[in-house]
PDB file of C-alpha atoms in Angstrom:
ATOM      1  CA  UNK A   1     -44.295  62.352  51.546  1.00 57.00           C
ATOM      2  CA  UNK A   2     -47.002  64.792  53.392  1.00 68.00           C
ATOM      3  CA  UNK A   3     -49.057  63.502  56.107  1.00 86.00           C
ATOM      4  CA  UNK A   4     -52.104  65.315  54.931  1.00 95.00           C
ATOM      5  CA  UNK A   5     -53.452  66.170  51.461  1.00 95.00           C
ATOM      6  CA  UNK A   6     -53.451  69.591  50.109  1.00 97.00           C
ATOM      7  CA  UNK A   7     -56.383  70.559  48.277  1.00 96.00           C
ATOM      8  CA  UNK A   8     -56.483  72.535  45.172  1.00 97.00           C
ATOM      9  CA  UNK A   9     -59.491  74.666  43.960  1.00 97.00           C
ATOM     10  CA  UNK A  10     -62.133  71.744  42.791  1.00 96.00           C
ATOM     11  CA  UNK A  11     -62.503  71.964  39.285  1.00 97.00           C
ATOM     12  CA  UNK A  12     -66.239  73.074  38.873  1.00 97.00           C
ATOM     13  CA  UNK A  13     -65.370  75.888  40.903  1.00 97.00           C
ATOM     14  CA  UNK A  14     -62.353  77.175  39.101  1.00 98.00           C
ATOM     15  CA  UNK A  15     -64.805  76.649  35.975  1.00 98.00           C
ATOM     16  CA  UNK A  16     -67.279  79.744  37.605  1.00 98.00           C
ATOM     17  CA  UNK A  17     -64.119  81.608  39.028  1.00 98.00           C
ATOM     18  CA  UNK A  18     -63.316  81.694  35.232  1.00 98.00           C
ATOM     19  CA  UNK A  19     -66.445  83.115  34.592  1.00 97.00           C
ATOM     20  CA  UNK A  20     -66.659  85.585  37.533  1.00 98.00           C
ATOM     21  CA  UNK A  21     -65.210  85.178  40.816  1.00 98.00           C
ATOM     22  CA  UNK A  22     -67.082  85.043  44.515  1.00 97.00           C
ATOM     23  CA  UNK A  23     -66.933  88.643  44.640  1.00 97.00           C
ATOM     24  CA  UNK A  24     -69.227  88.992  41.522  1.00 97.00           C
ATOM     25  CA  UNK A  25     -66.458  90.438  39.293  1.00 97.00           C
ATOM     26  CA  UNK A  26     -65.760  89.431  35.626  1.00 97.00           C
ATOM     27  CA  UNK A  27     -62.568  86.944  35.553  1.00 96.00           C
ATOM     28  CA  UNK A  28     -59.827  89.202  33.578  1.00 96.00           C
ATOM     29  CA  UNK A  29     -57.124  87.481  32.526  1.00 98.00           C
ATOM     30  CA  UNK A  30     -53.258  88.628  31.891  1.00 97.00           C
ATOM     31  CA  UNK A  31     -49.736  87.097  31.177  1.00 97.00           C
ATOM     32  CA  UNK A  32     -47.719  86.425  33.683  1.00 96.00           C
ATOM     33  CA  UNK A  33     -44.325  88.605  32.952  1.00 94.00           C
ATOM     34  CA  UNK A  34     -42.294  86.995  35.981  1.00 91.00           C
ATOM     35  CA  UNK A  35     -42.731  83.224  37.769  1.00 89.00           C
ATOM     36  CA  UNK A  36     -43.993  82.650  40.893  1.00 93.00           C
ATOM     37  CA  UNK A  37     -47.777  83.625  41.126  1.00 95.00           C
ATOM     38  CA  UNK A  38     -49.010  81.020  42.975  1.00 96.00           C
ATOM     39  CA  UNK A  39     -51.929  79.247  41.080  1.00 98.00           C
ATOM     40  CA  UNK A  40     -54.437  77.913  43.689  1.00 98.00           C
ATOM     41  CA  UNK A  41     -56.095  75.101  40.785  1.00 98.00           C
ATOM     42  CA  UNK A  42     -52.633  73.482  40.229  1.00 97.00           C
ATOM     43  CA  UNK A  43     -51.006  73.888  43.368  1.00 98.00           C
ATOM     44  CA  UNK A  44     -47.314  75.304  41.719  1.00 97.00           C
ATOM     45  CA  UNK A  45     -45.881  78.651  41.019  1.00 96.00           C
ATOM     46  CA  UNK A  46     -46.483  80.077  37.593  1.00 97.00           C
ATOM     47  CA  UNK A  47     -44.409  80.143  34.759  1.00 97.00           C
ATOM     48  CA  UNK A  48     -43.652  83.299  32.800  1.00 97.00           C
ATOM     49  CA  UNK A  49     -46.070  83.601  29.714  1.00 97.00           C
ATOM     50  CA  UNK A  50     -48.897  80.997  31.458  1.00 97.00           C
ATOM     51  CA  UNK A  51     -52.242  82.977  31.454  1.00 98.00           C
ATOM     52  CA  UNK A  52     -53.285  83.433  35.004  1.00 98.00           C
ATOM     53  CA  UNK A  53     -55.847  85.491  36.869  1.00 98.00           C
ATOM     54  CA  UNK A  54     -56.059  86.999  39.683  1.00 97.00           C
ATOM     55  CA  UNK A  55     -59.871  86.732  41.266  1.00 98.00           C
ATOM     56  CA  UNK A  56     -61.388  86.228  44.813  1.00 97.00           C
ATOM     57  CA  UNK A  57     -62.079  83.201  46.274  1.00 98.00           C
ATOM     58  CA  UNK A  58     -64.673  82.652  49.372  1.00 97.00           C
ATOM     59  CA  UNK A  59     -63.575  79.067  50.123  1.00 97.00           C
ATOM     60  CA  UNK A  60     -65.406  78.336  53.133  1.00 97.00           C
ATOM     61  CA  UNK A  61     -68.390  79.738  51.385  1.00 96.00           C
ATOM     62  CA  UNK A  62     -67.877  77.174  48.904  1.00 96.00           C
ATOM     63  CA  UNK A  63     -67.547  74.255  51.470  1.00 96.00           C
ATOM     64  CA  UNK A  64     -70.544  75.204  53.319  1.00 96.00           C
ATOM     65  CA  UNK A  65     -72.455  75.073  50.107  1.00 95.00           C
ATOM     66  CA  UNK A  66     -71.896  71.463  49.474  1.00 94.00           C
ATOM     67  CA  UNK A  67     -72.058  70.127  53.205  1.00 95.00           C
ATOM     68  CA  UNK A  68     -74.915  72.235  54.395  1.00 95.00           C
ATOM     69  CA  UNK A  69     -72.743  73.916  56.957  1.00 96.00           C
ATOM     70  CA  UNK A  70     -73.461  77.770  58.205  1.00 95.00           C
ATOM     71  CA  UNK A  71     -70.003  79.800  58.366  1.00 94.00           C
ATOM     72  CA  UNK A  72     -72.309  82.984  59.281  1.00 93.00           C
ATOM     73  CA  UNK A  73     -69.600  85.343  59.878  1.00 93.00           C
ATOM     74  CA  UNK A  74     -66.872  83.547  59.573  1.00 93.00           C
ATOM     75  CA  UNK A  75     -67.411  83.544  55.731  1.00 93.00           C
ATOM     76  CA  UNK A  76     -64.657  85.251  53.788  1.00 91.00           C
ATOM     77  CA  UNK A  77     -63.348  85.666  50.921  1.00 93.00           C
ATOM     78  CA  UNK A  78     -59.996  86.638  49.316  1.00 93.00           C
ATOM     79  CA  UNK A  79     -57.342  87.311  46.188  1.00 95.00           C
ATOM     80  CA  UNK A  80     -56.002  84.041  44.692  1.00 97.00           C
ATOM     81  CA  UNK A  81     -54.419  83.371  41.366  1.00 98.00           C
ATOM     82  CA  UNK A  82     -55.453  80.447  38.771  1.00 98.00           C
ATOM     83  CA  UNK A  83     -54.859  79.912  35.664  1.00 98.00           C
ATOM     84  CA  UNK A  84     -56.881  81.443  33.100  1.00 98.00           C
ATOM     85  CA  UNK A  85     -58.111  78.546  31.069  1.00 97.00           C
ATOM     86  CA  UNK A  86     -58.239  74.823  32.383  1.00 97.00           C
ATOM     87  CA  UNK A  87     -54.849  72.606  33.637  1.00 97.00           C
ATOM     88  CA  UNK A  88     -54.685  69.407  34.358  1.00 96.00           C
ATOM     89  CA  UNK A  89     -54.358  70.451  38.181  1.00 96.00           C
ATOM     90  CA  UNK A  90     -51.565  69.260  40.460  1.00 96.00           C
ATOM     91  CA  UNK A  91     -48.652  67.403  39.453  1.00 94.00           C
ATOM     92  CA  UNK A  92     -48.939  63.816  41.142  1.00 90.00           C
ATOM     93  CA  UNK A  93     -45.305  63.431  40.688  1.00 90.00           C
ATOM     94  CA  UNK A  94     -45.104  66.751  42.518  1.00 89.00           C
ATOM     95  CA  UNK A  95     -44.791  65.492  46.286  1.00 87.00           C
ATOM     96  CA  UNK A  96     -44.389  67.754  49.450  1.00 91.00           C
ATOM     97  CA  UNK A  97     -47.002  70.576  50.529  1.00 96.00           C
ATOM     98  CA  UNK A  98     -46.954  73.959  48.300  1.00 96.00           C
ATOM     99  CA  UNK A  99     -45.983  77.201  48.406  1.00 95.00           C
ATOM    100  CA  UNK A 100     -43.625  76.256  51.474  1.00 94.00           C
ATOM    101  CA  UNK A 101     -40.311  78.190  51.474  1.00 92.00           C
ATOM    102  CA  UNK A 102     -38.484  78.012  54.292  1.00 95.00           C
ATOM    103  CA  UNK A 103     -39.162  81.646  56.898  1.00 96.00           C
ATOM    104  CA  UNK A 104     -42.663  82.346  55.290  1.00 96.00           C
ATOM    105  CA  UNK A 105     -45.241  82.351  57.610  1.00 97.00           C
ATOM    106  CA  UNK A 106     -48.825  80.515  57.137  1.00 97.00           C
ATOM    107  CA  UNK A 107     -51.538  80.008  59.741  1.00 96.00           C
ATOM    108  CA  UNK A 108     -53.026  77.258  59.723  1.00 97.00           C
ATOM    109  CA  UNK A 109     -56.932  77.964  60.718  1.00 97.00           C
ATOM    110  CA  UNK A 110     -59.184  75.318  62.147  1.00 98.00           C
ATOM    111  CA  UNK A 111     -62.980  75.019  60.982  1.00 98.00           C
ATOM    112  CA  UNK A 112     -65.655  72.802  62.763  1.00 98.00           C
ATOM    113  CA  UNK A 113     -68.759  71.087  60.971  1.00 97.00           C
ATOM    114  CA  UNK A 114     -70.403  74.042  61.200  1.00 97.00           C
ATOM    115  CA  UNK A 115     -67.639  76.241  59.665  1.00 97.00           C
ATOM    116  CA  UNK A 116     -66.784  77.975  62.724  1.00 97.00           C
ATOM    117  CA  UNK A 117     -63.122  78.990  63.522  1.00 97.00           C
ATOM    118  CA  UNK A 118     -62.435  76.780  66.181  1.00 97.00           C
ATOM    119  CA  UNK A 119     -58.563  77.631  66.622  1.00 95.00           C
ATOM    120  CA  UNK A 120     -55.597  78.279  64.724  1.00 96.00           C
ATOM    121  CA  UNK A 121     -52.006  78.462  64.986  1.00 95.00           C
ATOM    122  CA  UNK A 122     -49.249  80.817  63.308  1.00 97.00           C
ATOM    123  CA  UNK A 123     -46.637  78.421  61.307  1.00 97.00           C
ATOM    124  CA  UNK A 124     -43.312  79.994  60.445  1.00 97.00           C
ATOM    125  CA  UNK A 125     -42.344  77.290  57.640  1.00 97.00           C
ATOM    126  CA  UNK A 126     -38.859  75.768  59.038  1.00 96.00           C
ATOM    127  CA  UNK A 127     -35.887  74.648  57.006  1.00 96.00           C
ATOM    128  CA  UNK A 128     -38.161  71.303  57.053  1.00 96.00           C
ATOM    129  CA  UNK A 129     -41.098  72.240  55.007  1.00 95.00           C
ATOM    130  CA  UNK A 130     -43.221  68.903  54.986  1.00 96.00           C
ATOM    131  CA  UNK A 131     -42.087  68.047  58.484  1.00 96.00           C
ATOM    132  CA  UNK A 132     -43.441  72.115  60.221  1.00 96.00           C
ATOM    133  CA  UNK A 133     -46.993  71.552  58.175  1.00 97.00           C
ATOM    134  CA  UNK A 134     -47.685  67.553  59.040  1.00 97.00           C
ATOM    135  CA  UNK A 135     -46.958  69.000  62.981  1.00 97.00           C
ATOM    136  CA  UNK A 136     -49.293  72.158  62.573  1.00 97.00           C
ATOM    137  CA  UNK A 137     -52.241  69.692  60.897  1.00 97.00           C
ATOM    138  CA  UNK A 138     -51.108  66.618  63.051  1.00 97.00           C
ATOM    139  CA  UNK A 139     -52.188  69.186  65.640  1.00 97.00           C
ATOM    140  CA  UNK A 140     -55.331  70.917  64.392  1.00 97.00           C
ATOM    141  CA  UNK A 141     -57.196  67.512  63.665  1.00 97.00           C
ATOM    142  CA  UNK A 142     -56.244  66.090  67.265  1.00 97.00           C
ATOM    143  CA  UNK A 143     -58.823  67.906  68.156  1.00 97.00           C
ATOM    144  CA  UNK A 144     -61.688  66.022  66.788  1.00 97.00           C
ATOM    145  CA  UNK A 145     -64.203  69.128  66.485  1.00 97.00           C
ATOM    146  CA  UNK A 146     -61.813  69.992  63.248  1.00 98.00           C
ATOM    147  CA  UNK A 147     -63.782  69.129  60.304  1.00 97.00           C
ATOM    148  CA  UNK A 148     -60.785  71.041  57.687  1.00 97.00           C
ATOM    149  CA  UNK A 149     -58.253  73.774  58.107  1.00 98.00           C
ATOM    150  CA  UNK A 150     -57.511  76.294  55.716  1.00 97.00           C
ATOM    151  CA  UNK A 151     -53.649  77.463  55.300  1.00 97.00           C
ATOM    152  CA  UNK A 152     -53.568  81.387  54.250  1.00 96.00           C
ATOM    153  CA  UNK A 153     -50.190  83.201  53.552  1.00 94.00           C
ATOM    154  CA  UNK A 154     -49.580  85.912  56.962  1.00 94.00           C
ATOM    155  CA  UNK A 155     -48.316  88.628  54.149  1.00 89.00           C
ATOM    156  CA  UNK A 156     -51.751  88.903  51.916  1.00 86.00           C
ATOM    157  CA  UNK A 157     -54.233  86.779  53.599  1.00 85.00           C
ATOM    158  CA  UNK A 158     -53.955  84.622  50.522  1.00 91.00           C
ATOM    159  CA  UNK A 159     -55.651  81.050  51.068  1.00 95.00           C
ATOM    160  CA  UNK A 160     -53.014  78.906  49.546  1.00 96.00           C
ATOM    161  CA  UNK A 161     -54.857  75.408  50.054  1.00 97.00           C
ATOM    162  CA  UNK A 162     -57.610  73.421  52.409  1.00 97.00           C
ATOM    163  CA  UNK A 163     -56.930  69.829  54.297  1.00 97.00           C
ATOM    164  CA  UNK A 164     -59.620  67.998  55.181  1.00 97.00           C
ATOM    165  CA  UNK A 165     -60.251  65.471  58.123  1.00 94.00           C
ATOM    166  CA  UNK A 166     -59.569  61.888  57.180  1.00 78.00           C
TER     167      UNK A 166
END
């Protein structure tokens, strides 16, 4: 069992990513030929023949809108992949945090109330998964300025998911 939850892509959202994404862009959907795109509204890696998309994302954008928060310039946005209609988002069967094979490396970035960056920390995912990412978020909400943290994959930039405080 995870220490923290991992957030998917809120459902309303996904619904205008669908539409067009935070970059403005029409949503285009394809088949997925191989497995493994991992889907941002369900959490899990895709399965060969789902219909996914590939669209940007400005999370913190996103965040800010609903809280009244002010990223300014920390406000970013980036490629993630969801499926191209509607899914019944993550698996609550499914336990552990996602996209964590062992050797990939995350950071795991802190955000205040505001939506500044107020620290972050590299993660190389150990043979221990669930274990490396409760220490890494144990660790970014000690610090009781963290209002979330946002874990991105090192390769892409890729936001994978978003933890919240409490």
């Amino acid at each position: 069992m995870t220490g923290h939850q991992p957030r998917p892509i809120d459902p309303a959202a996904l619904a205008e990513l669908r539409a067009a994404d935070d970059a403005g862009r029409p949503c285009r959907p394809c088949t997925a030929t191989e497995g493994g795109h991992p889907l941002r509204c369900c959490l899990r890696g895709s399965e060969p023949g789902e219909r996914i998309a590939l669209v940007s994302y400005a999370p913190l954008r996103r965040w800010a809108a609903a809280t009244g928060a002010s990223p300014g310039a920390y406000d970013e946005q980036g490629p993630v992949f969801i499926h191209a209609e509607p899914c019944a988002g993550p698996d609550p069967r499914r336990a552990g945090y996602p996209f964590a094979r062992a050797g990939a490396l995350r950071t795991v970035r802190r955000y205040d109330a505001r939506g500044h960056i107020v620290g972050g920390r590299l993660l190389e995912i150990p043979a221990e998964p669930d274990e490396g990412f409760d220490a890494a978020l144990d660790e970014a909400f000690a610090d009781p300025e963290v209002a979330l943290a946002h874990v991105r994959a090192v390769e892409y930039g890729c936001f994978h998911f978003e933890v919240r405080r409490g």
